[in-house]
mmCIF file of N, CA and C in Angstrom:
data_model
loop_
_atom_site.group_PDB
_atom_site.id
_atom_site.type_symbol
_atom_site.label_atom_id
_atom_site.label_comp_id
_atom_site.label_asym_id
_atom_site.label_seq_id
_atom_site.Cartn_x
_atom_site.Cartn_y
_atom_site.Cartn_z
ATOM 1 N N UNK E 102 -97.919 -73.251 46.923
ATOM 2 C CA UNK E 102 -96.948 -74.333 45.567
ATOM 3 C C UNK E 102 -95.946 -74.510 45.774
ATOM 4 N N UNK E 103 -94.747 -72.968 46.311
ATOM 5 C CA UNK E 103 -93.865 -73.228 47.203
ATOM 6 C C UNK E 103 -93.289 -74.329 47.897
ATOM 7 N N UNK E 104 -94.297 -74.681 48.816
ATOM 8 C CA UNK E 104 -94.237 -75.828 50.043
ATOM 9 C C UNK E 104 -94.195 -76.785 49.558
ATOM 10 N N UNK E 105 -95.112 -77.516 48.375
ATOM 11 C CA UNK E 105 -95.068 -78.118 47.878
ATOM 12 C C UNK E 105 -93.942 -78.296 47.085
ATOM 13 N N UNK E 106 -92.918 -77.466 46.662
ATOM 14 C CA UNK E 106 -92.189 -77.865 45.591
ATOM 15 C C UNK E 106 -90.856 -77.700 46.821
ATOM 16 N N UNK E 107 -90.823 -77.562 47.944
ATOM 17 C CA UNK E 107 -89.711 -77.347 48.755
ATOM 18 C C UNK E 107 -89.470 -79.289 49.476
ATOM 19 N N UNK E 108 -91.018 -79.670 49.732
ATOM 20 C CA UNK E 108 -91.356 -81.048 49.559
ATOM 21 C C UNK E 108 -91.013 -82.125 48.833
ATOM 22 N N UNK E 109 -90.853 -81.825 47.562
ATOM 23 C CA UNK E 109 -90.728 -82.197 46.427
ATOM 24 C C UNK E 109 -90.041 -82.200 45.648
ATOM 25 N N UNK E 110 -88.734 -81.646 45.442
ATOM 26 C CA UNK E 110 -88.339 -81.089 44.963
ATOM 27 C C UNK E 110 -88.772 -81.380 42.923
ATOM 28 N N UNK E 111 -88.331 -83.330 43.424
ATOM 29 C CA UNK E 111 -87.840 -83.970 41.952
ATOM 30 C C UNK E 111 -88.864 -83.781 40.835
ATOM 31 N N UNK E 112 -88.821 -83.509 39.512
ATOM 32 C CA UNK E 112 -89.469 -83.226 39.079
ATOM 33 C C UNK E 112 -90.330 -83.923 37.702
ATOM 34 N N UNK E 113 -88.908 -84.962 37.282
ATOM 35 C CA UNK E 113 -88.573 -85.741 36.784
ATOM 36 C C UNK E 113 -88.623 -87.154 36.864
ATOM 37 N N UNK E 114 -88.612 -87.892 35.940
ATOM 38 C CA UNK E 114 -88.595 -89.451 36.630
ATOM 39 C C UNK E 114 -88.087 -90.488 35.238
ATOM 40 N N UNK E 115 -87.164 -90.923 35.804
ATOM 41 C CA UNK E 115 -86.528 -92.485 34.319
ATOM 42 C C UNK E 115 -87.634 -92.685 33.368
ATOM 43 N N UNK E 116 -87.972 -92.558 31.841
ATOM 44 C CA UNK E 116 -88.531 -92.708 31.758
ATOM 45 C C UNK E 116 -89.189 -91.121 30.829
ATOM 46 N N UNK E 117 -89.522 -89.837 31.535
ATOM 47 C CA UNK E 117 -89.885 -88.794 31.110
ATOM 48 C C UNK E 117 -89.184 -88.280 29.644
ATOM 49 N N UNK E 118 -90.398 -88.019 28.965
ATOM 50 C CA UNK E 118 -89.617 -87.510 27.725
ATOM 51 C C UNK E 118 -89.382 -85.821 28.063
ATOM 52 N N UNK E 119 -88.387 -85.122 27.597
ATOM 53 C CA UNK E 119 -87.811 -84.000 28.251
ATOM 54 C C UNK E 119 -86.977 -82.876 26.591
ATOM 55 N N UNK E 120 -87.153 -82.067 27.097
ATOM 56 C CA UNK E 120 -86.817 -80.765 26.404
ATOM 57 C C UNK E 120 -85.248 -80.347 27.091
ATOM 58 N N UNK E 121 -84.590 -80.311 26.348
ATOM 59 C CA UNK E 121 -83.490 -78.923 27.126
ATOM 60 C C UNK E 121 -83.383 -77.606 26.454
ATOM 61 N N UNK E 122 -83.265 -77.228 26.925
ATOM 62 C CA UNK E 122 -83.111 -75.257 27.319
ATOM 63 C C UNK E 122 -81.513 -75.241 26.736
ATOM 64 N N UNK E 123 -81.267 -74.760 25.461
ATOM 65 C CA UNK E 123 -79.808 -73.858 25.218
ATOM 66 C C UNK E 123 -79.717 -75.193 23.981
ATOM 67 N N UNK E 124 -80.089 -76.455 23.632
ATOM 68 C CA UNK E 124 -80.169 -77.354 23.124
ATOM 69 C C UNK E 124 -81.078 -77.398 22.078
ATOM 70 N N UNK E 125 -80.784 -77.908 20.482
ATOM 71 C CA UNK E 125 -82.189 -78.570 19.826
ATOM 72 C C UNK E 125 -83.086 -78.587 20.350
ATOM 73 N N UNK E 126 -84.636 -78.653 20.437
ATOM 74 C CA UNK E 126 -85.536 -78.925 20.632
ATOM 75 C C UNK E 126 -86.382 -80.306 20.230
ATOM 76 N N UNK E 127 -85.305 -81.313 20.318
ATOM 77 C CA UNK E 127 -85.888 -82.604 19.875
ATOM 78 C C UNK E 127 -86.347 -83.217 21.520
ATOM 79 N N UNK E 128 -87.334 -83.916 21.808
ATOM 80 C CA UNK E 128 -87.447 -85.011 22.723
ATOM 81 C C UNK E 128 -86.044 -85.320 22.982
ATOM 82 N N UNK E 129 -85.588 -85.501 24.337
ATOM 83 C CA UNK E 129 -84.647 -86.675 24.737
ATOM 84 C C UNK E 129 -85.688 -87.608 25.989
ATOM 85 N N UNK E 130 -84.672 -87.761 26.515
ATOM 86 C CA UNK E 130 -85.152 -89.286 27.425
ATOM 87 C C UNK E 130 -84.679 -89.462 28.748
ATOM 88 N N UNK E 131 -85.126 -89.251 29.843
ATOM 89 C CA UNK E 131 -84.309 -89.353 31.379
ATOM 90 C C UNK E 131 -84.364 -90.671 31.335
ATOM 91 N N UNK E 132 -82.881 -90.908 31.669
ATOM 92 C CA UNK E 132 -82.485 -92.249 31.942
ATOM 93 C C UNK E 132 -82.193 -92.630 33.252
ATOM 94 N N UNK E 133 -82.065 -91.778 34.462
ATOM 95 C CA UNK E 133 -81.880 -91.812 35.234
ATOM 96 C C UNK E 133 -81.366 -90.401 36.581
ATOM 97 N N UNK E 134 -82.119 -89.797 37.935
ATOM 98 C CA UNK E 134 -81.994 -88.694 38.617
ATOM 99 C C UNK E 134 -80.989 -89.212 39.704
ATOM 100 N N UNK E 135 -80.403 -88.186 40.209
ATOM 101 C CA UNK E 135 -79.394 -87.680 41.302
ATOM 102 C C UNK E 135 -79.383 -86.420 41.461
ATOM 103 N N UNK E 136 -79.026 -86.408 43.074
ATOM 104 C CA UNK E 136 -78.838 -85.104 43.788
ATOM 105 C C UNK E 136 -77.100 -85.075 43.638
ATOM 106 N N UNK E 137 -76.663 -83.479 43.490
ATOM 107 C CA UNK E 137 -75.825 -83.209 42.716
ATOM 108 C C UNK E 137 -75.369 -82.006 43.440
ATOM 109 N N UNK E 138 -74.275 -81.465 43.865
ATOM 110 C CA UNK E 138 -73.863 -79.975 44.811
ATOM 111 C C UNK E 138 -74.160 -80.224 46.163
ATOM 112 N N UNK E 139 -74.283 -78.636 46.396
ATOM 113 C CA UNK E 139 -73.878 -78.742 48.177
ATOM 114 C C UNK E 139 -75.429 -78.706 48.676
ATOM 115 N N UNK E 140 -76.211 -78.611 48.341
ATOM 116 C CA UNK E 140 -77.753 -79.068 48.346
ATOM 117 C C UNK E 140 -78.287 -79.758 47.748
ATOM 118 N N UNK E 141 -77.514 -81.286 46.778
ATOM 119 C CA UNK E 141 -78.497 -81.799 46.771
ATOM 120 C C UNK E 141 -79.215 -81.755 45.411
ATOM 121 N N UNK E 142 -78.995 -80.271 44.666
ATOM 122 C CA UNK E 142 -80.175 -79.884 43.899
ATOM 123 C C UNK E 142 -80.095 -80.933 42.789
ATOM 124 N N UNK E 143 -81.840 -81.415 42.170
ATOM 125 C CA UNK E 143 -81.651 -82.401 40.977
ATOM 126 C C UNK E 143 -81.164 -82.592 39.686
ATOM 127 N N UNK E 144 -80.704 -82.940 39.499
ATOM 128 C CA UNK E 144 -79.982 -83.287 38.331
ATOM 129 C C UNK E 144 -80.355 -84.769 37.098
ATOM 130 N N UNK E 145 -80.335 -84.919 36.006
ATOM 131 C CA UNK E 145 -80.603 -85.922 35.745
ATOM 132 C C UNK E 145 -79.652 -86.718 34.699
ATOM 133 N N UNK E 146 -79.992 -87.545 34.329
ATOM 134 C CA UNK E 146 -78.923 -88.274 32.764
ATOM 135 C C UNK E 146 -80.255 -88.461 31.917
ATOM 136 N N UNK E 147 -79.456 -87.828 30.611
ATOM 137 C CA UNK E 147 -80.438 -87.198 29.860
ATOM 138 C C UNK E 147 -79.782 -87.861 28.290
ATOM 139 N N UNK E 148 -80.672 -88.548 27.678
ATOM 140 C CA UNK E 148 -80.661 -89.232 26.432
ATOM 141 C C UNK E 148 -80.736 -88.246 25.164
ATOM 142 N N UNK E 149 -80.969 -87.840 24.592
ATOM 143 C CA UNK E 149 -80.315 -86.972 23.176
ATOM 144 C C UNK E 149 -81.500 -87.671 22.301
ATOM 145 N N UNK E 150 -81.711 -87.211 21.401
ATOM 146 C CA UNK E 150 -82.244 -88.274 19.950
ATOM 147 C C UNK E 150 -80.823 -88.679 19.135
ATOM 148 N N UNK E 151 -79.754 -87.962 19.303
ATOM 149 C CA UNK E 151 -78.638 -88.417 18.980
ATOM 150 C C UNK E 151 -77.660 -89.554 19.834
ATOM 151 N N UNK E 152 -78.721 -90.028 20.605
ATOM 152 C CA UNK E 152 -78.512 -91.041 21.577
ATOM 153 C C UNK E 152 -76.981 -90.772 22.556
ATOM 154 N N UNK E 153 -77.016 -89.566 22.595
ATOM 155 C CA UNK E 153 -75.623 -88.593 23.362
ATOM 156 C C UNK E 153 -76.468 -88.638 24.305
ATOM 157 N N UNK E 154 -75.333 -88.425 25.189
ATOM 158 C CA UNK E 154 -76.149 -88.217 27.357
ATOM 159 C C UNK E 154 -75.315 -87.339 27.669
ATOM 160 N N UNK E 155 -76.149 -86.476 28.011
ATOM 161 C CA UNK E 155 -75.831 -85.764 29.296
ATOM 162 C C UNK E 155 -75.986 -85.301 31.032
ATOM 163 N N UNK E 156 -75.468 -85.008 31.345
ATOM 164 C CA UNK E 156 -76.121 -84.805 32.966
ATOM 165 C C UNK E 156 -76.370 -83.019 32.567
ATOM 166 N N UNK E 157 -78.189 -83.207 33.138
ATOM 167 C CA UNK E 157 -78.608 -81.780 32.977
ATOM 168 C C UNK E 157 -79.110 -81.467 34.661
ATOM 169 N N UNK E 158 -78.965 -80.128 34.662
ATOM 170 C CA UNK E 158 -79.766 -79.859 36.368
ATOM 171 C C UNK E 158 -81.318 -79.492 35.845
ATOM 172 N N UNK E 159 -82.094 -79.396 36.490
ATOM 173 C CA UNK E 159 -83.325 -79.722 36.640
ATOM 174 C C UNK E 159 -83.904 -78.666 36.322
ATOM 175 N N UNK E 160 -83.531 -77.155 36.222
ATOM 176 C CA UNK E 160 -83.924 -75.998 35.980
ATOM 177 C C UNK E 160 -83.757 -75.499 34.299
ATOM 178 N N UNK E 161 -83.043 -76.460 34.033
ATOM 179 C CA UNK E 161 -82.773 -76.715 32.565
ATOM 180 C C UNK E 161 -83.621 -77.620 31.363
ATOM 181 N N UNK E 162 -84.327 -78.189 31.978
ATOM 182 C CA UNK E 162 -85.437 -79.460 31.621
ATOM 183 C C UNK E 162 -86.732 -79.006 31.389
ATOM 184 N N UNK E 163 -87.642 -79.197 30.850
ATOM 185 C CA UNK E 163 -89.075 -78.414 30.640
ATOM 186 C C UNK E 163 -89.874 -79.667 29.938
ATOM 187 N N UNK E 164 -90.815 -80.376 30.146
ATOM 188 C CA UNK E 164 -91.735 -81.358 29.448
ATOM 189 C C UNK E 164 -92.294 -80.874 28.191
ATOM 190 N N UNK E 165 -92.082 -79.347 27.892
ATOM 191 C CA UNK E 165 -92.823 -79.367 26.555
ATOM 192 C C UNK E 165 -90.954 -78.068 25.798
ATOM 193 N N UNK E 166 -91.560 -77.965 24.262
ATOM 194 C CA UNK E 166 -89.909 -77.042 23.808
ATOM 195 C C UNK E 166 -89.871 -75.965 24.387
ATOM 196 N N UNK E 167 -88.912 -75.561 24.797
ATOM 197 C CA UNK E 167 -87.784 -74.335 25.161
ATOM 198 C C UNK E 167 -88.036 -73.352 24.117
ATOM 199 N N UNK E 168 -89.296 -72.425 24.335
ATOM 200 C CA UNK E 168 -89.082 -71.481 23.051
ATOM 201 C C UNK E 168 -87.971 -70.050 23.458
ATOM 202 N N UNK E 169 -86.981 -69.619 22.588
ATOM 203 C CA UNK E 169 -85.957 -69.073 23.043
ATOM 204 C C UNK E 169 -86.751 -67.578 23.257
#
């Protein structure tokens, strides 16, 4: 599995519904993806249910609600 993750680290695409860890667990939508930082780690532009746009690193996103 690690080899697969290294070959394609991108987990989300524009239009995907996601949940943001540490935020209200309402569905949000990915609007764009880009590399950021020294290793070009995947980051996403996400619009939440109140129409606020966030820049979120991949490790803070999930396809299902994040339970604390």
